[in-house]
GROMACS .gro file of C-alpha atoms in nm:
model
  245
    1MET     CA    1   0.000   0.000   0.000
    2MET     CA    2   0.136   0.341  -0.102
    3ASN     CA    3   0.095   0.653   0.117
    4ILE     CA    4   0.011   0.980  -0.056
    5ALA     CA    5   0.006   1.323   0.109
    6VAL     CA    6  -0.202   1.604  -0.040
    7ILE     CA    7  -0.099   1.946   0.093
    8ASP     CA    8  -0.329   2.231  -0.011
    9ASP     CA    9  -0.514   2.508   0.173
   10GLU     CA   10  -0.808   2.519  -0.069
   11GLN     CA   11  -1.064   2.245  -0.015
   12HIS     CA   12  -1.186   2.239  -0.375
   13CYS     CA   13  -0.828   2.180  -0.494
   14THR     CA   14  -0.784   1.898  -0.244
   15ASP     CA   15  -1.116   1.751  -0.358
   16ARG     CA   16  -1.000   1.765  -0.719
   17LEU     CA   17  -0.685   1.566  -0.641
   18LEU     CA   18  -0.879   1.315  -0.431
   19ALA     CA   19  -1.120   1.262  -0.721
   20LEU     CA   20  -0.830   1.207  -0.962
   21LEU     CA   21  -0.676   0.959  -0.715
   22GLU     CA   22  -1.002   0.765  -0.675
   23PRO     CA   23  -0.921   0.505  -0.946
   24TYR     CA   24  -0.609   0.408  -0.747
   25LYS     CA   25  -0.786   0.370  -0.410
   26ASP     CA   26  -0.712  -0.005  -0.390
   27LYS     CA   27  -0.336   0.054  -0.374
   28ILE     CA   28  -0.304   0.391  -0.198
   29GLU     CA   29  -0.383   0.558   0.131
   30THR     CA   30  -0.427   0.934   0.121
   31ILE     CA   31  -0.393   1.191   0.397
   32CYS     CA   32  -0.450   1.565   0.357
   33PHE     CA   33  -0.297   1.873   0.522
   34ASP     CA   34  -0.394   2.239   0.481
   35THR     CA   35  -0.121   2.416   0.679
   36VAL     CA   36   0.258   2.430   0.668
   37ASP     CA   37   0.294   2.315   1.029
   38GLY     CA   38   0.054   2.024   0.976
   39ALA     CA   39   0.232   1.920   0.658
   40ILE     CA   40   0.574   1.925   0.827
   41LYS     CA   41   0.457   1.710   1.116
   42GLY     CA   42   0.268   1.476   0.884
   43ILE     CA   43   0.560   1.415   0.648
   44GLU     CA   44   0.805   1.356   0.932
   45THR     CA   45   0.566   1.116   1.105
   46LEU     CA   46   0.399   0.928   0.820
   47HIS     CA   47   0.683   0.913   0.563
   48PRO     CA   48   0.461   0.935   0.251
   49ASN     CA   49   0.573   0.783  -0.078
   50ILE     CA   50   0.426   1.063  -0.292
   51VAL     CA   51   0.360   1.427  -0.195
   52PHE     CA   52   0.139   1.671  -0.384
   53LEU     CA   53   0.249   2.011  -0.254
   54ASP     CA   54   0.072   2.342  -0.317
   55VAL     CA   55   0.302   2.638  -0.377
   56GLN     CA   56   0.091   2.888  -0.179
   57LEU     CA   57  -0.028   2.780   0.168
   58HIS     CA   58  -0.209   3.065   0.345
   59ASP     CA   59   0.064   3.322   0.421
   60LYS     CA   60   0.343   3.070   0.368
   61THR     CA   61   0.458   2.846   0.083
   62GLY     CA   62   0.532   2.485   0.001
   63PHE     CA   63   0.898   2.583   0.001
   64ASP     CA   64   0.867   2.650   0.374
   65VAL     CA   65   0.760   2.288   0.411
   66LEU     CA   66   1.058   2.157   0.214
   67SER     CA   67   1.310   2.370   0.400
   68SER     CA   68   1.181   2.247   0.738
   69ILE     CA   69   1.171   1.869   0.691
   70SER     CA   70   1.452   1.618   0.729
   71ASN     CA   71   1.267   1.336   0.550
   72ARG     CA   72   1.272   1.396   0.174
   73ASN     CA   73   1.252   1.033   0.074
   74PHE     CA   74   0.945   1.071  -0.146
   75CYS     CA   75   0.828   1.159  -0.494
   76LEU     CA   76   0.744   1.532  -0.506
   77ILE     CA   77   0.487   1.694  -0.734
   78PHE     CA   78   0.414   2.065  -0.694
   79THR     CA   79   0.071   2.212  -0.767
   80THR     CA   80   0.032   2.581  -0.848
   81ALA     CA   81  -0.230   2.818  -0.985
   82TYR     CA   82   0.034   3.061  -1.108
   83GLU     CA   83   0.159   2.971  -1.451
   84GLN     CA   84   0.483   3.167  -1.428
   85TYR     CA   85   0.548   3.140  -1.054
   86ALA     CA   86   0.855   2.923  -0.998
   87ILE     CA   87   0.796   2.730  -1.322
   88GLU     CA   88   1.148   2.806  -1.447
   89ALA     CA   89   1.292   2.689  -1.114
   90PHE     CA   90   1.095   2.364  -1.138
   91LYS     CA   91   1.239   2.302  -1.484
   92PHE     CA   92   1.596   2.369  -1.374
   93SER     CA   93   1.556   2.125  -1.084
   94ALA     CA   94   1.364   1.858  -1.281
   95ILE     CA   95   1.091   1.854  -1.016
   96ASP     CA   96   0.742   1.779  -1.147
   97TYR     CA   97   0.461   2.031  -1.124
   98LEU     CA   98   0.092   2.055  -1.215
   99LEU     CA   99  -0.088   2.376  -1.307
  100LYS     CA  100  -0.427   2.442  -1.148
  101PRO     CA  101  -0.698   2.369  -1.238
  102ILE     CA  102  -0.535   2.029  -1.275
  103ALA     CA  103  -0.616   1.858  -1.605
  104LYS     CA  104  -0.677   1.486  -1.593
  105ASP     CA  105  -0.421   1.408  -1.865
  106ASP     CA  106  -0.151   1.607  -1.686
  107PHE     CA  107  -0.233   1.433  -1.359
  108GLU     CA  108  -0.225   1.087  -1.518
  109ASN     CA  109   0.117   1.158  -1.665
  110ALA     CA  110   0.253   1.282  -1.332
  111ILE     CA  111   0.113   0.997  -1.123
  112ARG     CA  112   0.235   0.739  -1.374
  113LYS     CA  113   0.589   0.872  -1.343
  114ALA     CA  114   0.552   0.881  -0.965
  115PHE     CA  115   0.443   0.518  -0.948
  116GLU     CA  116   0.730   0.415  -1.173
  117ARG     CA  117   0.981   0.601  -0.957
  118VAL     CA  118   0.832   0.617  -0.609
  119GLU     CA  119   1.147   0.748  -0.448
  120GLN     CA  120   1.268   1.031  -0.666
  121ASN     CA  121   1.643   1.000  -0.706
  122GLN     CA  122   1.859   1.267  -0.541
  123LEU     CA  123   1.559   1.474  -0.434
  124ASN     CA  124   1.760   1.663  -0.172
  125GLU     CA  125   2.004   1.785  -0.433
  126ARG     CA  126   1.727   1.877  -0.677
  127ILE     CA  127   1.551   2.076  -0.406
  128ASN     CA  128   1.877   2.265  -0.353
  129VAL     CA  129   1.884   2.343  -0.725
  130LEU     CA  130   1.522   2.457  -0.699
  131PHE     CA  131   1.600   2.692  -0.411
  132SER     CA  132   1.905   2.834  -0.589
  133HIS     CA  133   1.677   2.958  -0.868
  134LEU     CA  134   1.398   3.083  -0.642
  135TYR     CA  135   1.604   3.319  -0.434
  136LYS     CA  136   1.819   3.610  -0.545
  137GLU     CA  137   2.132   3.539  -0.344
  138PRO     CA  138   2.446   3.542  -0.562
  139THR     CA  139   2.485   3.165  -0.563
  140ILE     CA  140   2.610   2.960  -0.856
  141LYS     CA  141   2.306   2.849  -1.052
  142ARG     CA  142   2.285   2.483  -1.145
  143ILE     CA  143   2.070   2.259  -1.362
  144SER     CA  144   1.956   1.900  -1.303
  145ILE     CA  145   2.027   1.669  -1.596
  146PRO     CA  146   1.838   1.337  -1.588
  147THR     CA  147   2.039   1.023  -1.663
  148LYS     CA  148   1.962   0.651  -1.666
  149GLU     CA  149   2.106   0.621  -1.315
  150GLY     CA  150   1.958   0.939  -1.169
  151TYR     CA  151   2.069   1.299  -1.220
  152ASN     CA  152   2.382   1.497  -1.292
  153PHE     CA  153   2.402   1.848  -1.148
  154LEU     CA  154   2.588   2.098  -1.364
  155ASN     CA  155   2.694   2.453  -1.287
  156ILE     CA  156   2.543   2.664  -1.561
  157THR     CA  157   2.868   2.860  -1.589
  158ASP     CA  158   3.049   2.532  -1.669
  159ILE     CA  159   2.832   2.457  -1.974
  160VAL     CA  160   3.021   2.551  -2.291
  161ARG     CA  161   2.756   2.463  -2.548
  162CYS     CA  162   2.453   2.250  -2.628
  163GLU     CA  163   2.408   2.064  -2.956
  164ALA     CA  164   2.084   1.933  -3.103
  165ASP     CA  165   2.048   1.570  -3.210
  166VAL     CA  166   1.684   1.532  -3.322
  167ASN     CA  167   1.491   1.497  -2.993
  168TYR     CA  168   1.810   1.473  -2.787
  169THR     CA  169   2.057   1.736  -2.675
  170HIS     CA  170   2.429   1.692  -2.612
  171ILE     CA  171   2.561   1.923  -2.339
  172PHE     CA  172   2.936   1.990  -2.340
  173THR     CA  173   3.105   2.116  -2.023
  174ILE     CA  174   3.445   2.268  -1.947
  175ASP     CA  175   3.576   1.932  -1.828
  176SER     CA  176   3.529   1.797  -2.184
  177ILE     CA  177   3.243   1.567  -2.080
  178LYS     CA  178   2.941   1.523  -2.307
  179HIS     CA  179   2.605   1.479  -2.133
  180THR     CA  180   2.319   1.349  -2.348
  181VAL     CA  181   1.962   1.436  -2.248
  182SER     CA  182   1.634   1.320  -2.402
  183LYS     CA  183   1.501   1.674  -2.447
  184PRO     CA  184   1.515   1.896  -2.757
  185LEU     CA  185   1.751   2.191  -2.782
  186LYS     CA  186   1.455   2.429  -2.765
  187HIS     CA  187   1.399   2.319  -2.403
  188PHE     CA  188   1.749   2.430  -2.301
  189GLU     CA  189   1.728   2.747  -2.509
  190GLY     CA  190   1.423   2.846  -2.305
  191LEU     CA  191   1.599   2.771  -1.977
  192LEU     CA  192   1.940   2.919  -2.050
  193SER     CA  193   1.872   3.224  -2.267
  194ASN     CA  194   1.866   3.448  -1.957
  195HIS     CA  195   2.204   3.310  -1.850
  196LYS     CA  196   2.405   3.450  -2.144
  197PHE     CA  197   2.337   3.164  -2.383
  198PHE     CA  198   2.263   3.231  -2.750
  199ARG     CA  199   2.135   3.002  -3.022
  200ILE     CA  200   2.367   3.063  -3.317
  201HIS     CA  201   2.220   2.788  -3.534
  202ASN     CA  202   1.931   2.542  -3.534
  203SER     CA  203   2.176   2.288  -3.393
  204HIS     CA  204   2.388   2.499  -3.158
  205LEU     CA  205   2.329   2.691  -2.835
  206ILE     CA  206   2.647   2.847  -2.694
  207ASN     CA  207   2.753   3.009  -2.367
  208LEU     CA  208   2.864   3.360  -2.462
  209ASN     CA  209   3.106   3.363  -2.169
  210HIS     CA  210   3.299   3.084  -2.344
  211VAL     CA  211   3.343   3.265  -2.676
  212LYS     CA  212   3.709   3.311  -2.766
  213SER     CA  213   3.678   3.480  -3.106
  214TYR     CA  214   3.442   3.565  -3.389
  215ALA     CA  215   3.534   3.572  -3.757
  216LYS     CA  216   3.347   3.793  -4.003
  217SER     CA  217   3.324   3.489  -4.229
  218GLY     CA  218   3.050   3.372  -3.990
  219TYR     CA  219   3.229   3.140  -3.749
  220VAL     CA  220   3.270   3.154  -3.374
  221THR     CA  221   3.549   2.981  -3.181
  222LEU     CA  222   3.489   2.880  -2.820
  223LEU     CA  223   3.742   2.856  -2.538
  224ASP     CA  224   3.765   2.479  -2.589
  225ASN     CA  225   3.864   2.556  -2.953
  226THR     CA  226   3.535   2.428  -3.095
  227LYS     CA  227   3.462   2.618  -3.418
  228LEU     CA  228   3.096   2.661  -3.511
  229GLU     CA  229   2.913   2.831  -3.795
  230ILE     CA  230   2.662   3.105  -3.718
  231SER     CA  231   2.353   3.093  -3.938
  232ILE     CA  232   2.310   3.395  -4.163
  233ARG     CA  233   1.979   3.499  -4.009
  234ARG     CA  234   2.124   3.494  -3.656
  235LYS     CA  235   2.453   3.669  -3.731
  236GLU     CA  236   2.331   4.028  -3.686
  237GLU     CA  237   2.160   3.953  -3.355
  238PHE     CA  238   2.468   3.762  -3.236
  239ILE     CA  239   2.689   4.066  -3.298
  240LYS     CA  240   2.443   4.291  -3.114
  241VAL     CA  241   2.432   4.057  -2.815
  242CYS     CA  242   2.811   4.033  -2.802
  243ASN     CA  243   2.841   4.413  -2.806
  244ARG     CA  244   2.615   4.432  -2.500
  245ILE     CA  245   2.827   4.193  -2.292
   0.00000   0.00000   0.00000
């Protein structure tokens, strides 16, 4: 029997999750909390396998829950009514989230992944990545890269470039390691464009801090001596961006 905790301060949202969980009632037990203090005590005492955690809980947040518990040995799924609130941070940390009102298809996809991987690998470290993107302290920002074994955690400043390979992306770091991820390059362009990354070609996203030189013939050389062509339609914008650095 699997224990599931639903943490939400709005009863209609809790009811929605309970209704979506109804088809699984033979293999789960569900307990609900509507305050931060109750959720903290409940998680520490009951050790749930899966936690649905609302972002906003009265005058506090779900992040207050996470920062106050020692037991993080569960699968975490955030729920939020705010489409932009913390979404980027969730993506950087590879922590699942559902937008309210929760659609059945989105829920089914999330719960399927949760059942397949009841204990989310390296959750503590991914929560640290999440917090690093939520708060404005001058910490080194990182990104969680899923692997077959779990996750790799990369400093964004250490990423030299990303290269498209159909629905996969190869990420090259300063230690000359190639990390392959089953997400398209567009996903990483969306995440990294505010961190001085620029897409010079359909196949290449580069870290502008790792640019060594640019040739008017339309090629850029990176600090690791990789030479890449800049597409004609992106050349003008690339020059403008470089002049602003």
